[in-house]
CSV table of C-alpha atoms and ligand atoms in Angstrom, one decimal:
chain,number,residue,atom,x,y,z
Z,3,MET,CA,-3.4,-12.6,-12.0
Z,4,ASN,CA,-3.8,-16.3,-11.5
Z,5,LYS,CA,-6.6,-17.5,-9.2
Z,6,PRO,CA,-5.2,-17.7,-5.7
Z,7,TYR,CA,-5.4,-21.2,-4.2
Z,8,TYR,CA,-7.8,-21.4,-1.3
Z,9,HIS,CA,-9.3,-24.6,0.3
Z,10,GLN,CA,-12.6,-23.8,1.9
Z,11,VAL,CA,-12.7,-24.9,5.5
Z,12,GLY,CA,-16.3,-24.2,6.5
Z,13,LYS,CA,-19.0,-22.1,4.8
Z,14,GLU,CA,-16.9,-18.9,4.6
Z,15,VAL,CA,-17.1,-18.6,0.8
Z,16,GLN,CA,-21.0,-18.6,0.7
Z,17,VAL,CA,-21.1,-16.3,3.7
Z,18,PHE,CA,-18.8,-13.9,2.0
Z,19,GLU,CA,-20.6,-14.0,-1.3
Z,20,HIS,CA,-23.9,-13.1,0.5
Z,21,SER,CA,-22.2,-10.4,2.6
Z,22,TYR,CA,-20.9,-8.9,-0.6
Z,23,LYS,CA,-24.3,-8.8,-2.2
Z,24,SER,CA,-25.5,-6.5,0.6
Z,25,LYS,CA,-22.0,-5.0,1.2
Z,26,ILE,CA,-22.1,-5.8,4.9
Z,27,PRO,CA,-18.7,-5.3,6.4
Z,28,PHE,CA,-16.9,-8.6,7.1
Z,29,LEU,CA,-14.7,-9.5,10.0
Z,30,LEU,CA,-12.2,-12.4,9.9
Z,31,LYS,CA,-11.4,-13.5,13.4
Z,32,GLY,CA,-8.6,-15.9,14.2
Z,33,PRO,CA,-4.9,-16.5,14.9
Z,34,THR,CA,-2.1,-15.7,12.5
Z,35,GLY,CA,-1.4,-18.0,9.6
Z,36,THR,CA,-4.9,-19.5,9.4
Z,37,GLY,CA,-5.6,-18.4,5.8
Z,38,LYS,CA,-7.4,-15.1,6.4
Z,39,SER,CA,-5.4,-13.1,3.9
Z,40,ARG,CA,-5.4,-15.9,1.4
Z,41,PHE,CA,-9.2,-16.2,1.7
Z,42,ILE,CA,-9.8,-12.6,1.0
Z,43,GLU,CA,-7.4,-12.6,-2.0
Z,44,PHE,CA,-9.4,-15.6,-3.3
Z,45,MET,CA,-12.8,-13.9,-2.8
Z,46,ALA,CA,-11.7,-10.7,-4.5
Z,47,HIS,CA,-10.5,-12.7,-7.5
Z,48,GLN,CA,-13.7,-14.8,-7.5
Z,49,LEU,CA,-15.9,-11.6,-7.4
Z,50,ASP,CA,-13.5,-9.9,-9.9
Z,51,LYS,CA,-13.0,-6.9,-7.6
Z,52,LYS,CA,-9.8,-4.9,-6.9
Z,53,LEU,CA,-8.4,-5.7,-3.5
Z,54,ILE,CA,-6.5,-3.1,-1.4
Z,55,THR,CA,-4.8,-4.5,1.7
Z,56,ILE,CA,-3.5,-2.4,4.6
Z,57,SER,CA,-1.5,-4.2,7.3
Z,58,CYS,CA,-2.4,-2.2,10.4
Z,59,HIS,CA,0.2,-1.5,13.1
Z,60,GLU,CA,0.4,0.7,16.2
Z,61,GLU,CA,1.2,3.8,14.1
Z,62,THR,CA,-1.5,3.3,11.5
Z,63,SER,CA,-3.7,6.4,11.6
Z,64,SER,CA,-6.8,7.7,9.8
Z,65,THR,CA,-4.6,10.0,7.8
Z,66,ASP,CA,-2.7,7.0,6.4
Z,67,LEU,CA,-6.0,5.6,5.3
Z,68,ILE,CA,-7.9,8.7,4.2
Z,69,GLY,CA,-5.1,10.8,2.7
Z,70,ARG,CA,-2.9,13.8,3.2
Z,71,TYR,CA,-1.6,17.0,1.6
Z,72,ILE,CA,1.9,16.7,0.2
Z,73,ILE,CA,4.2,19.4,-1.0
Z,74,LYS,CA,5.2,19.0,-4.7
Z,75,GLY,CA,7.5,21.7,-6.0
Z,76,ALA,CA,5.8,25.0,-5.1
Z,77,GLU,CA,2.4,23.4,-4.8
Z,78,THR,CA,0.5,21.6,-2.0
Z,79,ILE,CA,-1.5,18.8,-3.5
Z,80,TRP,CA,-4.0,16.4,-1.9
Z,81,LEU,CA,-3.2,12.7,-2.2
Z,82,ASP,CA,-6.0,10.2,-1.6
Z,83,GLY,CA,-5.2,7.4,0.9
Z,84,PRO,CA,-6.0,3.8,0.2
Z,85,LEU,CA,-9.4,3.9,1.9
Z,86,THR,CA,-10.5,6.9,0.0
Z,87,THR,CA,-9.4,5.3,-3.3
Z,88,ALA,CA,-11.3,2.1,-2.4
Z,89,VAL,CA,-14.4,4.1,-1.5
Z,90,LYS,CA,-14.3,6.0,-4.8
Z,91,GLU,CA,-13.3,3.2,-7.1
Z,92,GLY,CA,-15.5,0.5,-5.5
Z,93,ALA,CA,-12.7,-1.8,-4.4
Z,94,ILE,CA,-12.6,-4.2,-1.5
Z,95,ILE,CA,-10.5,-2.8,1.3
Z,96,TYR,CA,-8.9,-5.3,3.7
Z,97,LEU,CA,-7.7,-3.8,7.1
Z,98,ASP,CA,-5.5,-6.6,8.3
Z,99,GLU,CA,-5.1,-6.7,12.2
Z,100,ILE,CA,-7.5,-3.7,12.6
Z,101,ALA,CA,-7.2,-3.8,16.4
Z,102,GLU,CA,-3.6,-2.8,16.1
Z,103,ALA,CA,-4.4,0.5,14.5
Z,104,ARG,CA,-4.8,3.8,16.3
Z,105,PRO,CA,-8.3,4.5,17.6
Z,106,ASP,CA,-9.0,7.3,15.1
Z,107,VAL,CA,-9.0,4.6,12.4
Z,108,ILE,CA,-12.1,3.0,14.0
Z,109,VAL,CA,-13.7,6.4,14.2
Z,110,ALA,CA,-13.0,7.0,10.5
Z,111,ILE,CA,-14.6,3.8,9.3
Z,112,HIS,CA,-17.8,4.2,11.4
Z,113,SER,CA,-19.9,6.0,8.8
Z,114,LEU,CA,-18.7,3.4,6.2
Z,115,THR,CA,-20.0,0.5,8.3
Z,116,ASP,CA,-23.6,1.5,8.6
Z,117,HIS,CA,-26.4,2.6,6.3
Z,118,ARG,CA,-24.6,5.8,5.4
Z,119,ARG,CA,-21.8,4.2,3.6
Z,120,GLU,CA,-19.9,7.4,3.4
Z,121,LEU,CA,-16.4,8.7,4.3
Z,122,PHE,CA,-15.9,12.0,5.9
Z,123,ILE,CA,-12.6,13.6,4.8
Z,124,ASP,CA,-12.1,16.2,7.6
Z,125,LYS,CA,-9.0,17.8,6.0
Z,126,LEU,CA,-11.0,18.6,2.9
Z,127,GLY,CA,-14.3,19.1,4.6
Z,128,VAL,CA,-16.1,16.8,2.2
Z,129,THR,CA,-18.1,13.6,2.5
Z,130,VAL,CA,-17.6,10.9,-0.1
Z,131,LYS,CA,-20.4,8.5,-0.8
Z,132,ALA,CA,-19.1,4.9,-1.3
Z,133,HIS,CA,-19.2,3.4,-4.8
Z,134,LYS,CA,-21.8,0.6,-4.9
Z,135,ASP,CA,-19.1,-2.1,-5.2
Z,136,PHE,CA,-17.1,-0.9,-2.2
Z,137,MET,CA,-16.8,-3.3,0.7
Z,138,LEU,CA,-14.9,-3.1,4.0
Z,139,VAL,CA,-13.2,-6.2,5.3
Z,140,ALA,CA,-11.1,-6.4,8.5
Z,141,SER,CA,-9.2,-9.1,10.4
Z,142,PHE,CA,-8.6,-9.4,14.1
Z,143,ASN,CA,-6.7,-11.9,16.2
Z,144,PRO,CA,-8.7,-12.3,19.4
Z,145,GLY,CA,-6.1,-14.2,21.4
Z,146,TYR,CA,-3.1,-11.9,20.8
Z,147,GLN,CA,-2.1,-9.6,23.6
Z,148,ARG,CA,-5.1,-10.7,25.6
Z,149,GLY,CA,-7.3,-7.9,26.8
Z,150,PHE,CA,-5.0,-5.3,25.4
Z,151,LYS,CA,-6.0,-4.7,21.9
Z,152,GLU,CA,-9.6,-5.7,21.9
Z,153,LEU,CA,-12.3,-4.5,19.5
Z,154,LYS,CA,-15.1,-2.7,21.2
Z,155,PRO,CA,-18.5,-4.4,21.0
Z,156,SER,CA,-19.9,-1.2,19.3
Z,157,THR,CA,-17.3,-1.8,16.5
Z,158,ARG,CA,-17.6,-5.5,16.3
Z,159,GLN,CA,-21.4,-5.3,15.9
Z,160,ARG,CA,-21.0,-3.5,12.7
Z,161,PHE,CA,-19.6,-6.6,11.0
Z,162,VAL,CA,-20.6,-10.1,9.9
Z,163,ALA,CA,-17.9,-12.2,11.5
Z,164,THR,CA,-16.4,-15.6,10.7
Z,165,SER,CA,-13.8,-17.5,12.8
Z,166,PHE,CA,-10.7,-19.0,11.2
Z,167,GLU,CA,-9.1,-21.9,13.0
Z,168,TYR,CA,-6.6,-24.5,12.0
Z,169,PRO,CA,-8.2,-26.8,9.4
Z,170,GLU,CA,-8.9,-30.5,10.2
Z,171,ALA,CA,-5.9,-32.7,9.5
Z,172,LYS,CA,-7.1,-34.1,6.2
Z,173,VAL,CA,-7.8,-30.6,4.8
Z,174,GLU,CA,-4.5,-29.2,6.2
Z,175,THR,CA,-2.6,-32.1,4.5
Z,176,GLU,CA,-4.2,-31.2,1.2
Z,177,ILE,CA,-3.3,-27.6,1.6
Z,178,LEU,CA,0.3,-28.5,2.2
Z,179,VAL,CA,0.4,-30.8,-0.8
Z,180,ASN,CA,-1.3,-28.2,-3.1
Z,181,GLU,CA,0.7,-25.3,-1.9
Z,182,THR,CA,4.2,-26.8,-1.9
Z,183,SER,CA,4.0,-30.0,-4.0
Z,184,ILE,CA,5.4,-32.0,-1.1
Z,185,ASP,CA,4.6,-35.7,-1.0
Z,186,LYS,CA,1.4,-36.6,0.9
Z,187,ASP,CA,3.1,-38.9,3.5
Z,188,THR,CA,5.5,-36.1,4.6
Z,189,ALA,CA,2.6,-33.6,4.6
Z,190,LYS,CA,0.7,-35.9,6.9
Z,191,LYS,CA,3.6,-36.2,9.3
Z,192,LEU,CA,3.9,-32.4,9.4
Z,193,VAL,CA,0.3,-32.0,10.2
Z,194,ASN,CA,0.6,-34.7,12.9
Z,195,ILE,CA,3.4,-32.8,14.5
Z,196,ALA,CA,1.3,-29.6,14.4
Z,197,THR,CA,-1.7,-31.3,15.9
Z,198,LYS,CA,0.4,-32.7,18.7
Z,199,ILE,CA,2.0,-29.3,19.6
Z,200,ARG,CA,-1.4,-27.5,19.3
Z,201,ASN,CA,-2.7,-29.9,22.0
Z,202,LEU,CA,0.1,-29.2,24.4
Z,203,THR,CA,-1.7,-26.2,26.0
Z,204,GLU,CA,0.4,-26.6,29.1
Z,205,LEU,CA,3.4,-25.1,27.2
Z,206,GLY,CA,1.6,-21.7,27.4
Z,207,LEU,CA,2.7,-20.6,24.0
Z,208,THR,CA,1.3,-17.2,22.9
Z,209,GLU,CA,0.7,-18.5,19.4
Z,210,THR,CA,0.8,-22.2,18.4
Z,211,VAL,CA,1.8,-23.9,15.1
Z,212,SER,CA,0.0,-22.1,12.2
Z,213,THR,CA,-0.6,-23.5,8.8
Z,214,ARG,CA,1.9,-20.9,7.6
Z,215,LEU,CA,4.7,-22.5,9.6
Z,216,LEU,CA,3.9,-25.9,8.2
Z,217,ILE,CA,4.0,-24.5,4.7
Z,218,ASP,CA,7.4,-23.0,5.4
Z,219,ALA,CA,8.7,-26.4,6.7
Z,220,ALA,CA,7.2,-28.2,3.6
Z,221,LYS,CA,8.9,-25.7,1.3
Z,222,LEU,CA,12.3,-26.3,2.9
Z,223,ILE,CA,11.8,-30.1,2.7
Z,224,HIS,CA,10.7,-29.8,-0.9
Z,225,THR,CA,13.9,-28.1,-1.9
Z,226,GLY,CA,16.0,-30.7,-0.1
Z,227,LEU,CA,16.6,-29.6,3.5
Z,228,PRO,CA,16.6,-32.6,5.9
Z,229,LYS,CA,13.1,-33.1,7.3
Z,230,ARG,CA,14.0,-32.9,11.0
Z,231,LEU,CA,16.1,-29.8,10.5
Z,232,ALA,CA,13.3,-28.2,8.5
Z,233,VAL,CA,10.8,-28.8,11.3
Z,234,HIS,CA,13.3,-27.4,13.9
Z,235,VAL,CA,13.9,-24.1,12.0
Z,236,ALA,CA,10.4,-23.6,10.5
Z,237,VAL,CA,8.1,-24.9,13.2
Z,238,VAL,CA,9.9,-25.1,16.6
Z,239,GLU,CA,12.2,-22.1,16.7
Z,240,PRO,CA,9.7,-19.5,15.6
Z,241,LEU,CA,7.3,-20.6,18.3
Z,242,THR,CA,9.3,-19.8,21.4
Z,243,ASP,CA,12.7,-18.7,22.9
Z,244,ASP,CA,12.4,-20.9,25.9
Z,245,LEU,CA,15.4,-23.3,25.6
Z,246,ASP,CA,13.7,-26.1,27.5
Z,247,VAL,CA,10.6,-25.9,25.4
Z,248,ILE,CA,12.6,-25.8,22.2
Z,249,SER,CA,14.6,-28.9,23.3
Z,250,ALA,CA,11.4,-30.8,24.2
Z,251,LEU,CA,9.6,-29.9,21.0
Z,252,LYS,CA,12.6,-30.9,18.9
Z,253,ASP,CA,12.8,-34.3,20.6
Z,254,LEU,CA,9.1,-34.7,20.1
Z,255,SER,CA,9.1,-33.8,16.4
Z,256,ASP,CA,12.2,-35.9,15.7
Z,257,LEU,CA,10.2,-38.9,16.8
Z,258,MET,CA,7.4,-38.1,14.4
Z,259,ILE,CA,9.2,-37.4,11.1
J,314,LIG,P1,-3.4,-15.1,7.9
J,314,LIG,O1,-3.8,-13.9,7.0
J,314,LIG,O2,-4.5,-15.7,8.7
J,314,LIG,O3,-2.3,-14.7,8.9
J,314,LIG,P2,-2.5,-16.3,5.5
J,314,LIG,O4,-3.7,-16.2,4.7
J,314,LIG,O5,-1.3,-15.4,5.2
J,314,LIG,O6,-2.8,-16.2,7.1
J,314,LIG,O7,-2.1,-17.9,5.5
J,314,LIG,C1,-0.8,-18.3,5.6
J,314,LIG,C2,-0.5,-19.3,4.5
J,314,LIG,O8,-1.1,-20.5,4.9
J,314,LIG,C3,-1.0,-18.9,3.2
J,314,LIG,O9,0.0,-18.3,2.4
J,314,LIG,C4,-1.3,-20.3,2.5
J,314,LIG,O10,-0.1,-20.8,2.0
J,314,LIG,C5,-1.7,-21.1,3.7
J,314,LIG,N1,-3.1,-21.4,4.0
J,314,LIG,C6,-3.7,-21.4,5.2
J,314,LIG,N2,-5.0,-21.7,5.1
J,314,LIG,C7,-5.2,-22.0,3.8
J,314,LIG,C8,-6.4,-22.5,3.0
J,314,LIG,N3,-7.5,-22.7,3.7
J,314,LIG,N4,-6.2,-22.7,1.7
J,314,LIG,C9,-5.0,-22.4,1.1
J,314,LIG,N5,-3.9,-22.0,1.7
J,314,LIG,C10,-4.0,-21.8,3.1
């Protein structure tokens, strides 16, 4: 696999490398589309380790992660889940949006996030010691569904944590150019639009313009969609369903590109 492109924003690469040396669990905090998944793909590649990613949602349970019995013909056989596989093989497991998962997931990972580094498989009645290369990584979006899906302090304190935010304008422009081959001038304009909208806190948007949205707009422009239309459909429309806000943001962005 080719090396994933990742532009370092702070000191996250060094912090991760050191966390990996001691296999301290790592938490990536930040809004959607700020490069958390890309960062972890990059780090796994850099460290030459297998990466197993699980996108957690409300239904994700410990069984999904640890494994289950399945019926095959006349037999019942045990199938390791992705967490068990990672623990045995020494892979990096990435639990994306961990706060979304069911509480039993948090319980299941506890013994993996302290000195024990072991996984208890209750359905088999066995405890598996983690491979020396195994590392647990999770992401969490603190602003999303405020107060609802929080991570308990007792869980958070088991991780080294790094915040991901939108990169400064110069870096974000470079990311757009590298990722989509768009010209620098247009990339700058897209970043200016994003910065402007991000500062309009009075709009009360749940989530603001992410780097991901800008990448989408840049891709549409690169393949020939008119710039303003690209910004409308890739940046403005995904942000909100409020017609007045949509109209205001379209007017604003039209003036800037
Ligand atoms: P998250 O996991 O935080 O939701 P992603 O890692 O999927 O976000 O990032 C969304 C997209 O934004 C990526 O596919 C990539 O194109 C781009 N991106 C964001 N930040 C960076 C960065 N620092 N370096 C390279 N690409 C980035």
